[in-house]
CSV table of C-alpha atoms in Angstrom, one decimal:
chain,number,residue,atom,x,y,z
X,1,UNK,CA,-19.5,-216.4,-38.2
X,2,UNK,CA,-21.5,-214.6,-40.8
X,3,UNK,CA,-20.3,-216.2,-43.6
X,4,UNK,CA,-21.6,-219.6,-42.2
X,5,UNK,CA,-24.6,-217.7,-41.1
X,6,UNK,CA,-25.8,-216.0,-44.6
X,7,UNK,CA,-24.9,-219.5,-45.7
X,8,UNK,CA,-28.4,-221.0,-43.2
X,9,UNK,CA,-30.4,-218.1,-43.9
X,10,UNK,CA,-29.8,-219.0,-48.2
X,11,UNK,CA,-30.3,-222.3,-47.3
X,12,UNK,CA,-34.1,-221.8,-45.6
X,13,UNK,CA,-34.9,-219.0,-48.2
X,14,UNK,CA,-33.9,-221.6,-51.1
X,15,UNK,CA,-36.2,-225.0,-50.1
X,16,UNK,CA,-39.3,-225.4,-52.2
X,17,UNK,CA,-42.3,-223.6,-50.3
X,18,UNK,CA,-44.4,-225.7,-47.1
X,19,UNK,CA,-47.9,-226.8,-46.6
X,20,UNK,CA,-50.1,-223.4,-47.0
X,21,UNK,CA,-47.5,-221.4,-49.1
X,22,UNK,CA,-47.2,-221.6,-52.9
X,23,UNK,CA,-44.3,-220.3,-54.6
X,24,UNK,CA,-45.7,-217.4,-56.7
X,25,UNK,CA,-42.6,-219.1,-59.9
X,26,UNK,CA,-43.1,-222.5,-59.3
X,27,UNK,CA,-42.4,-223.9,-62.7
X,28,UNK,CA,-45.5,-226.7,-62.8
X,29,UNK,CA,-44.2,-229.4,-65.0
X,30,UNK,CA,-47.6,-232.1,-65.8
X,31,UNK,CA,-45.8,-235.7,-65.2
X,32,UNK,CA,-49.4,-238.2,-65.3
X,33,UNK,CA,-53.2,-238.1,-65.7
X,34,UNK,CA,-55.6,-240.3,-65.0
X,35,UNK,CA,-57.6,-241.5,-68.1
X,36,UNK,CA,-61.0,-241.7,-66.6
X,37,UNK,CA,-62.8,-238.1,-68.5
X,38,UNK,CA,-65.3,-238.9,-65.8
X,39,UNK,CA,-62.9,-238.0,-63.1
X,40,UNK,CA,-59.3,-236.1,-64.2
X,41,UNK,CA,-56.7,-236.5,-61.6
X,42,UNK,CA,-53.7,-234.6,-62.9
X,43,UNK,CA,-49.9,-235.0,-60.4
X,44,UNK,CA,-47.1,-231.8,-61.5
X,45,UNK,CA,-43.9,-230.8,-60.1
X,46,UNK,CA,-42.2,-227.6,-59.8
X,47,UNK,CA,-39.5,-227.8,-61.7
X,48,UNK,CA,-38.0,-226.0,-59.7
X,49,UNK,CA,-38.2,-227.1,-56.5
X,50,UNK,CA,-35.7,-230.7,-57.7
X,51,UNK,CA,-33.1,-230.9,-55.2
X,52,UNK,CA,-30.9,-233.5,-53.4
X,53,UNK,CA,-31.4,-233.3,-49.5
X,54,UNK,CA,-28.9,-236.2,-48.5
X,55,UNK,CA,-29.4,-239.7,-50.2
X,56,UNK,CA,-32.6,-238.0,-51.4
X,57,UNK,CA,-34.4,-236.2,-53.3
X,58,UNK,CA,-37.0,-233.5,-52.5
X,59,UNK,CA,-39.4,-232.0,-54.5
X,60,UNK,CA,-42.5,-229.8,-54.5
X,61,UNK,CA,-45.5,-231.6,-56.1
X,62,UNK,CA,-48.7,-230.6,-57.1
X,63,UNK,CA,-52.3,-233.6,-57.5
X,64,UNK,CA,-55.3,-231.7,-58.6
X,65,UNK,CA,-59.0,-233.6,-59.2
X,66,UNK,CA,-61.9,-233.0,-61.8
X,67,UNK,CA,-64.3,-233.8,-59.5
X,68,UNK,CA,-64.3,-232.5,-55.6
X,69,UNK,CA,-62.4,-234.6,-52.9
X,70,UNK,CA,-64.0,-234.5,-49.7
X,71,UNK,CA,-61.7,-235.0,-45.9
X,72,UNK,CA,-62.5,-236.8,-42.7
X,73,UNK,CA,-64.4,-234.2,-41.6
X,74,UNK,CA,-67.2,-233.6,-45.5
X,75,UNK,CA,-64.5,-230.6,-46.3
X,76,UNK,CA,-64.8,-230.3,-50.4
X,77,UNK,CA,-60.8,-230.0,-51.4
X,78,UNK,CA,-59.9,-230.5,-55.6
X,79,UNK,CA,-56.3,-229.6,-55.4
X,80,UNK,CA,-53.2,-230.6,-52.7
X,81,UNK,CA,-49.6,-229.5,-52.6
X,82,UNK,CA,-46.9,-231.3,-51.2
X,83,UNK,CA,-43.4,-232.1,-50.5
X,84,UNK,CA,-42.1,-235.5,-52.0
X,85,UNK,CA,-39.2,-237.5,-50.6
X,86,UNK,CA,-37.6,-240.0,-53.1
X,87,UNK,CA,-35.2,-242.9,-52.2
X,88,UNK,CA,-34.4,-243.8,-56.2
X,89,UNK,CA,-32.2,-246.7,-54.9
X,90,UNK,CA,-35.3,-248.8,-52.8
X,91,UNK,CA,-37.8,-247.4,-54.9
X,92,UNK,CA,-39.5,-245.6,-52.1
X,93,UNK,CA,-41.5,-242.0,-51.6
X,94,UNK,CA,-42.7,-240.2,-48.8
X,95,UNK,CA,-44.8,-237.3,-48.2
X,96,UNK,CA,-44.8,-234.6,-46.0
X,97,UNK,CA,-46.4,-231.3,-46.0
X,98,UNK,CA,-49.4,-231.5,-47.1
X,99,UNK,CA,-52.1,-228.3,-47.8
X,100,UNK,CA,-55.4,-229.0,-49.6
X,101,UNK,CA,-57.5,-226.5,-51.2
X,102,UNK,CA,-60.8,-225.5,-52.6
X,103,UNK,CA,-60.4,-225.5,-56.9
X,104,UNK,CA,-58.4,-227.6,-59.2
X,105,UNK,CA,-55.7,-224.6,-58.8
X,106,UNK,CA,-54.2,-224.8,-55.9
X,107,UNK,CA,-54.4,-220.5,-54.0
X,108,UNK,CA,-55.0,-218.9,-51.5
X,109,UNK,CA,-56.0,-220.6,-47.9
X,110,UNK,CA,-56.1,-224.2,-48.1
X,111,UNK,CA,-58.9,-225.6,-46.3
X,112,UNK,CA,-56.8,-228.3,-44.4
X,113,UNK,CA,-53.1,-228.1,-43.8
X,114,UNK,CA,-50.5,-231.2,-42.4
X,115,UNK,CA,-47.2,-229.4,-41.1
X,116,UNK,CA,-43.8,-230.5,-42.7
X,117,UNK,CA,-42.2,-233.0,-40.5
X,118,UNK,CA,-38.3,-233.8,-40.5
X,119,UNK,CA,-37.3,-237.0,-42.4
X,120,UNK,CA,-36.3,-238.7,-39.4
X,121,UNK,CA,-39.9,-239.0,-38.9
X,122,UNK,CA,-41.0,-240.4,-42.3
X,123,UNK,CA,-42.6,-243.4,-43.6
X,124,UNK,CA,-41.4,-244.3,-47.0
X,125,UNK,CA,-43.4,-246.7,-48.4
X,126,UNK,CA,-42.5,-248.4,-51.9
X,127,UNK,CA,-44.6,-247.7,-55.3
X,128,UNK,CA,-46.8,-250.0,-57.3
X,129,UNK,CA,-45.3,-250.6,-60.2
X,130,UNK,CA,-46.8,-248.7,-63.5
X,131,UNK,CA,-49.1,-245.9,-60.5
X,132,UNK,CA,-49.1,-242.8,-60.3
X,133,UNK,CA,-46.8,-242.8,-57.2
X,134,UNK,CA,-44.4,-244.7,-59.8
X,135,UNK,CA,-44.6,-242.3,-62.3
X,136,UNK,CA,-44.0,-239.1,-60.0
X,137,UNK,CA,-40.8,-241.9,-58.7
X,138,UNK,CA,-39.8,-242.1,-62.5
X,139,UNK,CA,-40.2,-238.7,-63.7
X,140,UNK,CA,-38.2,-236.9,-60.4
X,141,UNK,CA,-35.9,-239.7,-60.6
X,142,UNK,CA,-34.0,-239.0,-64.3
X,143,UNK,CA,-33.0,-236.8,-62.5
X,144,UNK,CA,-30.6,-237.4,-59.9
X,145,UNK,CA,-27.7,-236.8,-61.5
X,146,UNK,CA,-28.1,-233.6,-63.5
X,147,UNK,CA,-25.2,-231.2,-63.1
X,148,UNK,CA,-28.0,-228.5,-62.3
X,149,UNK,CA,-29.4,-230.1,-59.4
X,150,UNK,CA,-27.8,-229.3,-56.2
X,151,UNK,CA,-27.9,-229.8,-52.4
X,152,UNK,CA,-31.4,-228.3,-51.2
X,153,UNK,CA,-30.7,-225.2,-50.0
X,154,UNK,CA,-28.0,-224.2,-52.7
X,155,UNK,CA,-27.5,-222.3,-55.7
X,156,UNK,CA,-29.1,-224.0,-59.2
X,157,UNK,CA,-27.3,-224.0,-61.7
X,158,UNK,CA,-29.0,-223.9,-65.2
């Protein structure tokens, strides 16, 4: 019984951070960037966070804007972190666990957060070919058969 309790604790410890939390050892990899010099948008993935979670890939991502964005209440932010679930076969993505930060580099207290929802409650959306979502999906899904990817909560192999 103790072994199963330890496995459950390890599983939670190895999951990517939730909204508002920052992984101090995140390995951010630039996936894509807009080419508009007046408003640059950059999309990153934490390479250490890509794991299998049932039929999906799960990853912790970040978006940064060169100019302030504004939430519904008028609060400015310039970066966000979030969890994406990728259904590589269906070519769809679901978002959850969003956190919005005032600067281009996420850190400190977010100006707004949205809690992580269970996969069963997520709305998977098709991505538009050539869009930033399509680029994120293509980037993450190329790792779905790699040996180093593990089930969520398992120890990754190098």
